[in-house]
Amino acid sequence: TRRNSSTKRKRRSRTCCLPYEAASFILSLTPSTRHTTITQVPALYNNIYDGFRANRRGMSDGKKALADKAIALGSAQAKRRYDTSLPGPSFVEKIQHSILDALILKKVRGALGGEVKFCGNGGAAVSPSVREFIEAIGIPMTSGYGLTETSPVLAKEQPFDPKNLLPGSIGKALKGVQLKCIDPENNEVPNGEPGELVASGPGVMRGYWQRPEETSEVLYEDNGKTWFKTGDRCVMESDGHVRVVGRVKELYKLANGKYVAPAPLEDTLARSRFVAQAFVYGENKEHNVCLVAPDWVNVASKFGVEGVTMPAPFTFEPRAKIEELLENHRTEIVHLMEAEVEYHGKHFKSFEKPGRVGVVSEGFNAARGMVTPKLSVKRAAVLAAHQLDIDGLYGDGEDVAVAA
């Protein structure tokens, strides 16, 4: 009886949540699962966004105009959900949106099963452009935040809170959880200023099993409470809304005294269809430099080379075709990456932008020991493997730099 009851509850909820590596597999299954909600990491939403953009590039000018109009109308409708003071659509816009939703947006939603009414994001920050796209096709999104050490969820966005649209937003603390931002001396920083996010609550771990030194690095006592240091650099607003602005250990200082959090820029650069990953560096240097791992599938397509695939995250094959691309189009590829970095990084501060760009032929992948299980880049591993390449970007050589 219990088994049957549990089965019925599961069927009613129709919720899907699977790990990062399953993104493509999920998309192949969703048309038949008919779930109404989905909670995923950004990879799945990126996949849908990139697929739409790829299809758009193959459209005639007339169809492109219709697709753009559908997204624009959908985006306007989404913004009204966050700001009820905005004027409603005109009668013509209502008709246009209804028609284009049926012709275009409904098909895009079909990639998620066609019946999804709401989606959640976690594991990493979703880029603003991807979030805006998902909302524009008619699926509201919220993000959550947590760690294994905190059992795991600490914070979640409330639906249609305008602050959800801020880059790095993770919402407010769950009931029973306390969050605050601290400086390196464990003093709480004022609202609106960046600091390390710490958490206290019943879900915080007691410590790492038989690893007292590591435990003491992340847990501390204050006013009779145990606080866990998340390692994330955050800003908390006066109403308790939190947004992540980088990792504490990733923060570094340029020679001019300016502090740089590389993750936001790296994530933004990776939204280029030609860039799989970006690694920004500049500790104690006059300016930043950037190593780019190209998306060789799209780069190969641009130069008319077929047969390049990505069998695993950030792993591209066959190597012979990639070497052939570099042999025949080395300078063009580097200039392409430079242009993509300049375009996608245009909204960042001048001291954050890379002064020079280098291209690496291999991605920062698991086979090279350069990513975590969540596919976050291990900065120390990348730096160790590519120190000479980075040093070269600070040298007096030519602007074209391609590393093996």
C-alpha positions as YAML, in Angstrom:
chain: A
units: angstrom
residues:
- id: 1
  name: THR
  ca: [0.00, 0.00, 0.00]
- id: 2
  name: ARG
  ca: [2.80, 2.41, 0.87]
- id: 3
  name: ARG
  ca: [4.54, 1.64, -2.40]
- id: 4
  name: ASN
  ca: [1.42, 2.42, -4.40]
- id: 5
  name: SER
  ca: [0.83, 5.67, -2.48]
- id: 6
  name: SER
  ca: [4.39, 6.79, -3.09]
- id: 7
  name: THR
  ca: [4.07, 6.04, -6.79]
- id: 8
  name: LYS
  ca: [0.91, 8.13, -7.05]
- id: 9
  name: ARG
  ca: [2.56, 11.11, -5.36]
- id: 10
  name: LYS
  ca: [5.53, 10.89, -7.69]
- id: 11
  name: ARG
  ca: [3.32, 10.87, -10.77]
- id: 12
  name: ARG
  ca: [1.38, 13.93, -9.60]
- id: 13
  name: SER
  ca: [4.48, 16.05, -8.93]
- id: 14
  name: ARG
  ca: [6.07, 15.25, -12.30]
- id: 15
  name: THR
  ca: [9.33, 16.98, -11.34]
- id: 16
  name: CYS
  ca: [12.67, 16.34, -13.03]
- id: 17
  name: CYS
  ca: [16.13, 16.89, -11.48]
- id: 18
  name: LEU
  ca: [19.23, 15.20, -12.90]
- id: 19
  name: PRO
  ca: [22.99, 15.94, -12.88]
- id: 20
  name: TYR
  ca: [24.98, 18.14, -15.26]
- id: 21
  name: GLU
  ca: [26.39, 15.36, -17.45]
- id: 22
  name: ALA
  ca: [22.85, 14.25, -18.30]
- id: 23
  name: ALA
  ca: [21.87, 17.54, -20.00]
- id: 24
  name: SER
  ca: [21.77, 16.15, -23.53]
- id: 25
  name: PHE
  ca: [20.16, 12.93, -22.30]
- id: 26
  name: ILE
  ca: [17.45, 14.91, -20.51]
- id: 27
  name: LEU
  ca: [16.62, 16.85, -23.67]
- id: 28
  name: SER
  ca: [16.19, 13.58, -25.55]
- id: 29
  name: LEU
  ca: [13.72, 12.32, -22.92]
- id: 30
  name: THR
  ca: [11.70, 15.40, -22.02]
- id: 31
  name: PRO
  ca: [9.19, 15.22, -24.90]
- id: 32
  name: SER
  ca: [7.84, 11.99, -23.41]
- id: 33
  name: THR
  ca: [8.10, 12.73, -19.67]
- id: 34
  name: ARG
  ca: [5.44, 15.50, -19.61]
- id: 35
  name: HIS
  ca: [6.75, 16.95, -16.34]
- id: 36
  name: THR
  ca: [5.40, 20.33, -15.20]
- id: 37
  name: THR
  ca: [8.45, 21.52, -13.25]
- id: 38
  name: ILE
  ca: [12.17, 21.02, -13.74]
- id: 39
  name: THR
  ca: [15.14, 21.83, -11.52]
- id: 40
  name: GLN
  ca: [18.51, 21.77, -13.23]
- id: 41
  name: VAL
  ca: [22.02, 23.21, -13.47]
- id: 42
  name: PRO
  ca: [22.72, 25.88, -16.12]
- id: 43
  name: ALA
  ca: [24.00, 23.33, -18.67]
- id: 44
  name: LEU
  ca: [20.48, 22.30, -19.62]
- id: 45
  name: TYR
  ca: [19.25, 25.86, -20.09]
- id: 46
  name: ASN
  ca: [22.42, 26.78, -21.99]
- id: 47
  name: ASN
  ca: [21.75, 23.82, -24.29]
- id: 48
  name: ILE
  ca: [18.28, 25.10, -25.16]
- id: 49
  name: TYR
  ca: [19.49, 28.68, -25.64]
- id: 50
  name: ASP
  ca: [22.39, 27.61, -27.84]
- id: 51
  name: GLY
  ca: [20.11, 25.34, -29.86]
- id: 52
  name: PHE
  ca: [17.71, 28.19, -30.53]
- id: 53
  name: ARG
  ca: [20.54, 30.47, -31.64]
- id: 54
  name: ALA
  ca: [21.95, 27.76, -33.90]
- id: 55
  name: ASN
  ca: [18.54, 27.25, -35.54]
- id: 56
  name: ARG
  ca: [18.11, 31.00, -35.95]
- id: 57
  name: ARG
  ca: [21.38, 31.30, -37.86]
- id: 58
  name: GLY
  ca: [19.99, 28.93, -40.49]
- id: 59
  name: MET
  ca: [16.72, 30.81, -40.93]
- id: 60
  name: SER
  ca: [15.77, 33.12, -43.77]
- id: 61
  name: ASP
  ca: [15.66, 36.84, -42.96]
- id: 62
  name: GLY
  ca: [11.87, 36.71, -42.69]
- id: 63
  name: LYS
  ca: [11.88, 33.83, -40.22]
- id: 64
  name: LYS
  ca: [14.66, 35.47, -38.19]
- id: 65
  name: ALA
  ca: [12.51, 38.58, -37.87]
- id: 66
  name: LEU
  ca: [9.58, 36.50, -36.61]
- id: 67
  name: ALA
  ca: [11.78, 34.63, -34.12]
- id: 68
  name: ASP
  ca: [13.24, 37.89, -32.82]
- id: 69
  name: LYS
  ca: [9.77, 39.41, -32.52]
- id: 70
  name: ALA
  ca: [8.53, 36.36, -30.59]
- id: 71
  name: ILE
  ca: [11.40, 36.62, -28.10]
- id: 72
  name: ALA
  ca: [10.95, 40.39, -27.75]
- id: 73
  name: LEU
  ca: [7.25, 40.06, -27.01]
- id: 74
  name: GLY
  ca: [7.88, 37.17, -24.63]
- id: 75
  name: SER
  ca: [10.60, 39.14, -22.85]
- id: 76
  name: ALA
  ca: [8.30, 42.13, -22.42]
- id: 77
  name: GLN
  ca: [5.64, 39.83, -20.97]
- id: 78
  name: ALA
  ca: [8.19, 38.31, -18.58]
- id: 79
  name: LYS
  ca: [9.28, 41.75, -17.35]
- id: 80
  name: ARG
  ca: [5.66, 42.58, -16.50]
- id: 81
  name: ARG
  ca: [5.64, 39.59, -14.15]
- id: 82
  name: TYR
  ca: [8.45, 41.24, -12.19]
- id: 83
  name: ASP
  ca: [7.16, 44.81, -12.40]
- id: 84
  name: THR
  ca: [3.40, 45.17, -12.32]
- id: 85
  name: SER
  ca: [3.69, 48.94, -12.82]
- id: 86
  name: LEU
  ca: [4.75, 48.42, -16.43]
- id: 87
  name: PRO
  ca: [1.98, 49.09, -18.99]
- id: 88
  name: GLY
  ca: [0.23, 46.05, -20.38]
- id: 89
  name: PRO
  ca: [0.54, 44.94, -24.01]
- id: 90
  name: SER
  ca: [-1.53, 46.62, -26.67]
- id: 91
  name: PHE
  ca: [-4.31, 44.71, -28.42]
- id: 92
  name: VAL
  ca: [-2.05, 44.18, -31.44]
- id: 93
  name: GLU
  ca: [0.81, 42.94, -29.24]
- id: 94
  name: LYS
  ca: [-1.52, 40.45, -27.55]
- id: 95
  name: ILE
  ca: [-2.55, 39.03, -30.92]
- id: 96
  name: GLN
  ca: [1.05, 38.96, -32.17]
- id: 97
  name: HIS
  ca: [2.29, 37.24, -29.02]
- id: 98
  name: SER
  ca: [-0.49, 34.67, -29.14]
- id: 99
  name: ILE
  ca: [0.28, 33.77, -32.76]
- id: 100
  name: LEU
  ca: [4.07, 33.75, -32.40]
- id: 101
  name: ASP
  ca: [3.87, 31.79, -29.16]
- id: 102
  name: ALA
  ca: [1.95, 29.06, -30.98]
- id: 103
  name: LEU
  ca: [4.28, 29.12, -34.01]
- id: 104
  name: ILE
  ca: [7.68, 29.53, -32.31]
- id: 105
  name: LEU
  ca: [7.86, 29.71, -28.51]
- id: 106
  name: LYS
  ca: [5.74, 26.61, -27.94]
- id: 107
  name: LYS
  ca: [8.20, 24.60, -30.05]
- id: 108
  name: VAL
  ca: [11.12, 25.88, -27.97]
- id: 109
  name: ARG
  ca: [9.31, 24.95, -24.76]
- id: 110
  name: GLY
  ca: [8.85, 21.53, -26.31]
- id: 111
  name: ALA
  ca: [12.56, 20.90, -25.71]
- id: 112
  name: LEU
  ca: [11.70, 20.77, -22.00]
- id: 113
  name: GLY
  ca: [8.68, 18.55, -22.48]
- id: 114
  name: GLY
  ca: [6.07, 21.07, -23.55]
- id: 115
  name: GLU
  ca: [4.19, 21.15, -20.24]
- id: 116
  name: VAL
  ca: [6.77, 22.88, -18.03]
- id: 117
  name: LYS
  ca: [5.18, 25.75, -16.10]
- id: 118
  name: PHE
  ca: [8.12, 26.59, -13.86]
- id: 119
  name: CYS
  ca: [11.85, 25.82, -13.65]
- id: 120
  name: GLY
  ca: [14.55, 26.05, -11.00]
- id: 121
  name: ASN
  ca: [18.29, 26.58, -11.32]
- id: 122
  name: GLY
  ca: [21.08, 25.49, -8.99]
- id: 123
  name: GLY
  ca: [24.66, 24.25, -8.84]
- id: 124
  name: ALA
  ca: [26.01, 27.39, -10.54]
- id: 125
  name: ALA
  ca: [24.83, 30.79, -11.66]
- id: 126
  name: VAL
  ca: [22.83, 30.92, -14.89]
- id: 127
  name: SER
  ca: [23.90, 33.77, -17.18]
- id: 128
  name: PRO
  ca: [21.52, 36.75, -17.41]
- id: 129
  name: SER
  ca: [21.07, 36.28, -21.17]
- id: 130
  name: VAL
  ca: [20.07, 32.62, -20.78]
- id: 131
  name: ARG
  ca: [17.72, 33.39, -17.91]
- id: 132
  name: GLU
  ca: [16.07, 36.17, -19.90]
- id: 133
  name: PHE
  ca: [15.62, 33.76, -22.81]
- id: 134
  name: ILE
  ca: [14.01, 31.02, -20.68]
- id: 135
  name: GLU
  ca: [11.65, 33.57, -19.14]
- id: 136
  name: ALA
  ca: [10.87, 34.98, -22.62]
- id: 137
  name: ILE
  ca: [9.73, 31.60, -23.94]
- id: 138
  name: GLY
  ca: [7.18, 31.55, -21.13]
- id: 139
  name: ILE
  ca: [8.82, 29.59, -18.30]
- id: 140
  name: PRO
  ca: [9.42, 31.51, -15.04]
- id: 141
  name: MET
  ca: [12.69, 30.66, -13.27]
- id: 142
  name: THR
  ca: [14.07, 30.88, -9.74]
- id: 143
  name: SER
  ca: [17.55, 30.04, -8.48]
- id: 144
  name: GLY
  ca: [18.64, 28.40, -5.25]
- id: 145
  name: TYR
  ca: [21.93, 28.07, -3.42]
- id: 146
  name: GLY
  ca: [23.54, 25.59, -1.08]
- id: 147
  name: LEU
  ca: [26.44, 23.23, -0.43]
- id: 148
  name: THR
  ca: [26.88, 19.63, 0.59]
- id: 149
  name: GLU
  ca: [28.16, 20.86, 3.96]
- id: 150
  name: THR
  ca: [24.86, 22.67, 4.59]
- id: 151
  name: SER
  ca: [22.48, 19.79, 3.74]
- id: 152
  name: PRO
  ca: [22.36, 21.50, 1.14]
- id: 153
  name: VAL
  ca: [19.98, 24.42, 0.40]
- id: 154
  name: LEU
  ca: [20.56, 27.72, 2.21]
- id: 155
  name: ALA
  ca: [18.76, 30.28, 0.07]
- id: 156
  name: LYS
  ca: [16.18, 30.50, -2.66]
- id: 157
  name: GLU
  ca: [14.65, 33.23, -4.77]
- id: 158
  name: GLN
  ca: [11.00, 34.14, -4.34]
- id: 159
  name: PRO
  ca: [9.07, 34.03, -7.65]
- id: 160
  name: PHE
  ca: [8.94, 37.33, -9.52]
- id: 161
  name: ASP
  ca: [11.09, 39.30, -7.06]
- id: 162
  name: PRO
  ca: [12.71, 42.03, -9.23]
- id: 163
  name: LYS
  ca: [16.03, 41.44, -7.46]
- id: 164
  name: ASN
  ca: [16.11, 37.94, -8.95]
- id: 165
  name: LEU
  ca: [17.22, 39.56, -12.20]
- id: 166
  name: LEU
  ca: [20.44, 40.89, -10.66]
- id: 167
  name: PRO
  ca: [23.54, 38.94, -11.81]
- id: 168
  name: GLY
  ca: [24.46, 36.24, -9.29]
- id: 169
  name: SER
  ca: [21.15, 36.42, -7.40]
- id: 170
  name: ILE
  ca: [20.46, 33.50, -5.04]
- id: 171
  name: GLY
  ca: [17.52, 34.97, -3.12]
- id: 172
  name: LYS
  ca: [16.95, 34.99, 0.64]
- id: 173
  name: ALA
  ca: [17.76, 32.56, 3.44]
- id: 174
  name: LEU
  ca: [15.37, 29.68, 4.02]
- id: 175
  name: LYS
  ca: [13.41, 29.53, 7.26]
- id: 176
  name: GLY
  ca: [15.72, 28.53, 10.11]
- id: 177
  name: VAL
  ca: [18.87, 29.57, 8.22]
- id: 178
  name: GLN
  ca: [20.93, 32.66, 9.04]
- id: 179
  name: LEU
  ca: [23.24, 34.26, 6.48]
- id: 180
  name: LYS
  ca: [25.68, 37.14, 6.70]
- id: 181
  name: CYS
  ca: [28.78, 38.44, 4.93]
- id: 182
  name: ILE
  ca: [32.07, 38.77, 6.79]
- id: 183
  name: ASP
  ca: [35.55, 40.22, 6.28]
- id: 184
  name: PRO
  ca: [38.79, 38.18, 6.67]
- id: 185
  name: GLU
  ca: [38.70, 38.81, 10.46]
- id: 186
  name: ASN
  ca: [35.19, 37.29, 10.70]
- id: 187
  name: ASN
  ca: [33.56, 40.69, 11.30]
- id: 188
  name: GLU
  ca: [30.19, 41.25, 9.64]
- id: 189
  name: VAL
  ca: [30.35, 43.73, 6.77]
- id: 190
  name: PRO
  ca: [27.62, 46.35, 6.17]
- id: 191
  name: ASN
  ca: [24.76, 45.57, 3.82]
- id: 192
  name: GLY
  ca: [25.63, 46.35, 0.21]
- id: 193
  name: GLU
  ca: [29.35, 45.60, 0.65]
- id: 194
  name: PRO
  ca: [31.04, 42.39, -0.53]
- id: 195
  name: GLY
  ca: [32.28, 39.79, 1.90]
- id: 196
  name: GLU
  ca: [32.44, 36.03, 2.39]
- id: 197
  name: LEU
  ca: [29.02, 34.47, 2.85]
- id: 198
  name: VAL
  ca: [28.69, 32.44, 6.05]
- id: 199
  name: ALA
  ca: [25.74, 30.37, 7.20]
- id: 200
  name: SER
  ca: [24.33, 29.08, 10.47]
- id: 201
  name: GLY
  ca: [21.44, 26.71, 10.96]
- id: 202
  name: PRO
  ca: [20.38, 23.12, 11.69]
- id: 203
  name: GLY
  ca: [21.65, 21.88, 8.35]
- id: 204
  name: VAL
  ca: [25.26, 23.00, 8.84]
- id: 205
  name: MET
  ca: [27.61, 20.05, 9.27]
- id: 206
  name: ARG
  ca: [29.48, 19.29, 12.49]
- id: 207
  name: GLY
  ca: [32.73, 18.88, 10.56]
- id: 208
  name: TYR
  ca: [34.65, 16.81, 8.04]
- id: 209
  name: TRP
  ca: [35.08, 13.21, 9.21]
- id: 210
  name: GLN
  ca: [38.47, 12.83, 10.91]
- id: 211
  name: ARG
  ca: [39.79, 16.03, 9.27]
- id: 212
  name: PRO
  ca: [40.00, 18.53, 12.14]
- id: 213
  name: GLU
  ca: [42.35, 20.95, 10.39]
- id: 214
  name: GLU
  ca: [40.08, 21.30, 7.36]
- id: 215
  name: THR
  ca: [37.07, 21.61, 9.65]
- id: 216
  name: SER
  ca: [38.67, 24.47, 11.59]
- id: 217
  name: GLU
  ca: [39.23, 26.34, 8.32]
- id: 218
  name: VAL
  ca: [35.51, 26.50, 7.50]
- id: 219
  name: LEU
  ca: [33.71, 26.45, 10.87]
- id: 220
  name: TYR
  ca: [33.91, 29.06, 13.62]
- id: 221
  name: GLU
  ca: [31.88, 30.04, 16.69]
- id: 222
  name: ASP
  ca: [30.25, 33.43, 17.21]
- id: 223
  name: ASN
  ca: [27.66, 34.35, 19.85]
- id: 224
  name: GLY
  ca: [27.01, 30.72, 20.67]
- id: 225
  name: LYS
  ca: [26.36, 29.72, 17.06]
- id: 226
  name: THR
  ca: [28.39, 27.68, 14.60]
- id: 227
  name: TRP
  ca: [29.01, 29.41, 11.28]
- id: 228
  name: PHE
  ca: [30.14, 27.78, 8.04]
- id: 229
  name: LYS
  ca: [32.31, 29.70, 5.57]
- id: 230
  name: THR
  ca: [30.98, 29.05, 2.07]
- id: 231
  name: GLY
  ca: [33.99, 30.43, 0.21]
- id: 232
  name: ASP
  ca: [31.70, 32.57, -1.94]
- id: 233
  name: ARG
  ca: [32.12, 36.33, -2.11]
- id: 234
  name: CYS
  ca: [28.64, 37.84, -1.84]
- id: 235
  name: VAL
  ca: [26.69, 41.02, -1.32]
- id: 236
  name: MET
  ca: [23.65, 41.11, 0.97]
- id: 237
  name: GLU
  ca: [21.01, 43.79, 0.57]
- id: 238
  name: SER
  ca: [19.13, 45.36, 3.49]
- id: 239
  name: ASP
  ca: [16.13, 43.09, 2.86]
- id: 240
  name: GLY
  ca: [18.28, 39.95, 3.06]
- id: 241
  name: HIS
  ca: [18.49, 39.29, -0.67]
- id: 242
  name: VAL
  ca: [21.91, 37.84, -1.57]
- id: 243
  name: ARG
  ca: [23.89, 37.76, -4.79]
- id: 244
  name: VAL
  ca: [27.18, 35.97, -5.47]
- id: 245
  name: VAL
  ca: [29.93, 38.10, -7.00]
- id: 246
  name: GLY
  ca: [32.82, 35.61, -7.04]
- id: 247
  name: ARG
  ca: [34.89, 33.15, -5.04]
- id: 248
  name: VAL
  ca: [36.95, 34.36, -2.09]
- id: 249
  name: LYS
  ca: [40.01, 32.33, -3.05]
- id: 250
  name: GLU
  ca: [39.74, 33.43, -6.68]
- id: 251
  name: LEU
  ca: [39.87, 37.13, -5.81]
- id: 252
  name: TYR
  ca: [43.24, 38.70, -6.62]
- id: 253
  name: LYS
  ca: [44.82, 42.13, -6.79]
- id: 254
  name: LEU
  ca: [46.37, 43.77, -9.83]
- id: 255
  name: ALA
  ca: [49.60, 45.75, -9.54]
- id: 256
  name: ASN
  ca: [47.52, 48.94, -9.51]
- id: 257
  name: GLY
  ca: [45.69, 47.83, -6.35]
- id: 258
  name: LYS
  ca: [42.40, 46.97, -8.08]
- id: 259
  name: TYR
  ca: [40.72, 43.73, -6.98]
- id: 260
  name: VAL
  ca: [39.46, 41.34, -9.64]
- id: 261
  name: ALA
  ca: [36.92, 38.52, -9.27]
- id: 262
  name: PRO
  ca: [37.51, 36.55, -12.50]
- id: 263
  name: ALA
  ca: [34.49, 34.22, -12.42]
- id: 264
  name: PRO
  ca: [31.82, 36.67, -13.67]
- id: 265
  name: LEU
  ca: [33.95, 37.65, -16.66]
- id: 266
  name: GLU
  ca: [34.90, 34.04, -17.40]
- id: 267
  name: ASP
  ca: [31.25, 32.94, -17.31]
- id: 268
  name: THR
  ca: [30.23, 35.80, -19.60]
- id: 269
  name: LEU
  ca: [32.96, 35.06, -22.14]
- id: 270
  name: ALA
  ca: [31.90, 31.39, -22.21]
- id: 271
  name: ARG
  ca: [28.48, 32.46, -23.50]
- id: 272
  name: SER
  ca: [30.08, 33.02, -26.90]
- id: 273
  name: ARG
  ca: [29.26, 30.08, -29.17]
- id: 274
  name: PHE
  ca: [32.95, 29.92, -30.11]
- id: 275
  name: VAL
  ca: [34.25, 29.86, -26.51]
- id: 276
  name: ALA
  ca: [33.93, 26.72, -24.39]
- id: 277
  name: GLN
  ca: [35.87, 28.08, -21.40]
- id: 278
  name: ALA
  ca: [37.85, 31.15, -20.40]
- id: 279
  name: PHE
  ca: [40.54, 31.56, -17.75]
- id: 280
  name: VAL
  ca: [41.31, 35.12, -16.64]
- id: 281
  name: TYR
  ca: [44.50, 35.85, -14.68]
- id: 282
  name: GLY
  ca: [46.39, 38.91, -13.52]
- id: 283
  name: GLU
  ca: [47.56, 38.54, -9.92]
- id: 284
  name: ASN
  ca: [50.13, 41.29, -9.15]
- id: 285
  name: LYS
  ca: [50.28, 42.14, -12.85]
- id: 286
  name: GLU
  ca: [49.64, 45.43, -14.62]
- id: 287
  name: HIS
  ca: [46.65, 43.98, -16.45]
- id: 288
  name: ASN
  ca: [44.68, 40.77, -16.93]
- id: 289
  name: VAL
  ca: [45.27, 38.19, -19.63]
- id: 290
  name: CYS
  ca: [42.90, 35.47, -20.79]
- id: 291
  name: LEU
  ca: [43.36, 31.89, -21.96]
- id: 292
  name: VAL
  ca: [40.50, 30.74, -24.16]
- id: 293
  name: ALA
  ca: [39.58, 27.10, -24.76]
- id: 294
  name: PRO
  ca: [37.54, 27.26, -27.99]
- id: 295
  name: ASP
  ca: [34.36, 25.36, -28.66]
- id: 296
  name: TRP
  ca: [36.01, 23.40, -31.44]
- id: 297
  name: VAL
  ca: [32.70, 22.05, -32.74]
- id: 298
  name: ASN
  ca: [31.51, 25.55, -33.65]
- id: 299
  name: VAL
  ca: [34.96, 26.77, -34.70]
- id: 300
  name: ALA
  ca: [35.33, 23.80, -37.04]
- id: 301
  name: SER
  ca: [31.91, 24.47, -38.52]
- id: 302
  name: LYS
  ca: [32.83, 28.10, -39.15]
- id: 303
  name: PHE
  ca: [35.89, 27.04, -41.14]
- id: 304
  name: GLY
  ca: [34.10, 24.26, -43.03]
- id: 305
  name: VAL
  ca: [35.65, 21.33, -41.17]
- id: 306
  name: GLU
  ca: [33.27, 18.47, -40.35]
- id: 307
  name: GLY
  ca: [33.52, 15.63, -37.86]
- id: 308
  name: VAL
  ca: [34.64, 17.44, -34.68]
- id: 309
  name: THR
  ca: [32.64, 16.33, -31.64]
- id: 310
  name: MET
  ca: [32.54, 16.82, -27.85]
- id: 311
  name: PRO
  ca: [32.09, 13.30, -26.40]
- id: 312
  name: ALA
  ca: [32.59, 14.56, -22.84]
- id: 313
  name: PRO
  ca: [32.38, 18.02, -21.28]
- id: 314
  name: PHE
  ca: [35.14, 20.25, -22.70]
- id: 315
  name: THR
  ca: [36.79, 17.30, -24.47]
- id: 316
  name: PHE
  ca: [36.95, 17.67, -28.25]
- id: 317
  name: GLU
  ca: [37.82, 14.98, -30.80]
- id: 318
  name: PRO
  ca: [39.44, 13.97, -33.04]
- id: 319
  name: ARG
  ca: [42.65, 15.74, -32.12]
- id: 320
  name: ALA
  ca: [43.94, 15.43, -35.68]
- id: 321
  name: LYS
  ca: [41.17, 17.67, -37.02]
- id: 322
  name: ILE
  ca: [41.83, 20.28, -34.32]
- id: 323
  name: GLU
  ca: [45.52, 20.29, -35.15]
- id: 324
  name: GLU
  ca: [44.58, 20.65, -38.80]
- id: 325
  name: LEU
  ca: [42.43, 23.66, -37.95]
- id: 326
  name: LEU
  ca: [45.31, 25.28, -36.09]
- id: 327
  name: GLU
  ca: [47.71, 24.51, -38.91]
- id: 328
  name: ASN
  ca: [45.51, 26.10, -41.55]
- id: 329
  name: HIS
  ca: [43.72, 28.87, -39.61]
- id: 330
  name: ARG
  ca: [45.91, 29.66, -36.59]
- id: 331
  name: THR
  ca: [45.93, 33.45, -36.94]
- id: 332
  name: GLU
  ca: [42.26, 33.63, -37.91]
- id: 333
  name: ILE
  ca: [41.23, 31.54, -34.88]
- id: 334
  name: VAL
  ca: [43.16, 33.73, -32.46]
- id: 335
  name: HIS
  ca: [41.70, 36.88, -33.99]
- id: 336
  name: LEU
  ca: [38.23, 35.33, -33.73]
- id: 337
  name: MET
  ca: [38.77, 34.64, -30.02]
- id: 338
  name: GLU
  ca: [40.10, 38.16, -29.45]
- id: 339
  name: ALA
  ca: [37.00, 39.60, -31.10]
- id: 340
  name: GLU
  ca: [34.68, 37.40, -29.01]
- id: 341
  name: VAL
  ca: [36.46, 38.38, -25.79]
- id: 342
  name: GLU
  ca: [36.23, 42.06, -26.69]
- id: 343
  name: TYR
  ca: [32.54, 41.83, -27.62]
- id: 344
  name: HIS
  ca: [31.28, 39.74, -24.70]
- id: 345
  name: GLY
  ca: [33.45, 41.56, -22.15]
- id: 346
  name: LYS
  ca: [32.45, 45.06, -23.24]
- id: 347
  name: HIS
  ca: [30.29, 45.75, -20.18]
- id: 348
  name: PHE
  ca: [33.04, 44.98, -17.66]
- id: 349
  name: LYS
  ca: [35.29, 47.60, -16.12]
- id: 350
  name: SER
  ca: [38.40, 48.54, -18.09]
- id: 351
  name: PHE
  ca: [40.81, 47.08, -15.50]
- id: 352
  name: GLU
  ca: [38.91, 43.75, -15.56]
- id: 353
  name: LYS
  ca: [39.20, 43.30, -19.34]
- id: 354
  name: PRO
  ca: [42.11, 41.16, -20.59]
- id: 355
  name: GLY
  ca: [44.99, 43.01, -22.22]
- id: 356
  name: ARG
  ca: [45.94, 39.97, -24.30]
- id: 357
  name: VAL
  ca: [44.28, 36.70, -25.30]
- id: 358
  name: GLY
  ca: [45.80, 33.28, -25.84]
- id: 359
  name: VAL
  ca: [44.17, 30.16, -27.28]
- id: 360
  name: VAL
  ca: [44.65, 26.67, -25.85]
- id: 361
  name: SER
  ca: [44.00, 23.68, -28.06]
- id: 362
  name: GLU
  ca: [42.61, 21.48, -25.26]
- id: 363
  name: GLY
  ca: [39.74, 22.29, -22.92]
- id: 364
  name: PHE
  ca: [40.04, 22.37, -19.15]
- id: 365
  name: ASN
  ca: [38.43, 18.97, -18.62]
- id: 366
  name: ALA
  ca: [38.21, 16.07, -16.19]
- id: 367
  name: ALA
  ca: [40.75, 13.96, -18.07]
- id: 368
  name: ARG
  ca: [43.32, 16.68, -17.40]
- id: 369
  name: GLY
  ca: [42.28, 17.00, -13.76]
- id: 370
  name: MET
  ca: [41.13, 20.58, -14.26]
- id: 371
  name: VAL
  ca: [37.46, 20.50, -13.24]
- id: 372
  name: THR
  ca: [35.45, 19.47, -10.21]
- id: 373
  name: PRO
  ca: [32.53, 17.00, -10.42]
- id: 374
  name: LYS
  ca: [30.31, 20.08, -10.97]
- id: 375
  name: LEU
  ca: [32.66, 21.05, -13.84]
- id: 376
  name: SER
  ca: [33.92, 24.16, -12.07]
- id: 377
  name: VAL
  ca: [37.45, 24.98, -13.18]
- id: 378
  name: LYS
  ca: [40.26, 24.16, -10.73]
- id: 379
  name: ARG
  ca: [42.27, 27.35, -11.04]
- id: 380
  name: ALA
  ca: [45.42, 25.95, -9.44]
- id: 381
  name: ALA
  ca: [45.47, 23.02, -11.89]
- id: 382
  name: VAL
  ca: [44.99, 25.27, -14.92]
- id: 383
  name: LEU
  ca: [47.64, 27.69, -13.70]
- id: 384
  name: ALA
  ca: [50.13, 24.86, -13.11]
- id: 385
  name: ALA
  ca: [49.59, 23.42, -16.58]
- id: 386
  name: HIS
  ca: [49.58, 26.74, -18.44]
- id: 387
  name: GLN
  ca: [51.98, 28.93, -16.45]
- id: 388
  name: LEU
  ca: [54.36, 29.23, -19.39]
- id: 389
  name: ASP
  ca: [51.50, 30.20, -21.71]
- id: 390
  name: ILE
  ca: [50.36, 32.90, -19.27]
- id: 391
  name: ASP
  ca: [53.92, 34.17, -18.88]
- id: 392
  name: GLY
  ca: [54.13, 34.34, -22.65]
- id: 393
  name: LEU
  ca: [51.10, 36.62, -22.79]
- id: 394
  name: TYR
  ca: [52.94, 39.05, -20.54]
- id: 395
  name: GLY
  ca: [56.03, 38.93, -22.76]
- id: 396
  name: ASP
  ca: [56.96, 41.03, -25.75]
- id: 397
  name: GLY
  ca: [56.08, 38.42, -28.39]
- id: 398
  name: GLU
  ca: [53.44, 38.57, -31.09]
- id: 399
  name: ASP
  ca: [49.78, 38.88, -30.19]
- id: 400
  name: VAL
  ca: [49.08, 35.47, -31.70]
- id: 401
  name: ALA
  ca: [49.58, 32.86, -29.01]
- id: 402
  name: VAL
  ca: [48.38, 29.27, -29.28]
- id: 403
  name: ALA
  ca: [49.23, 26.80, -26.56]
- id: 404
  name: ALA
  ca: [49.16, 23.03, -26.78]
...
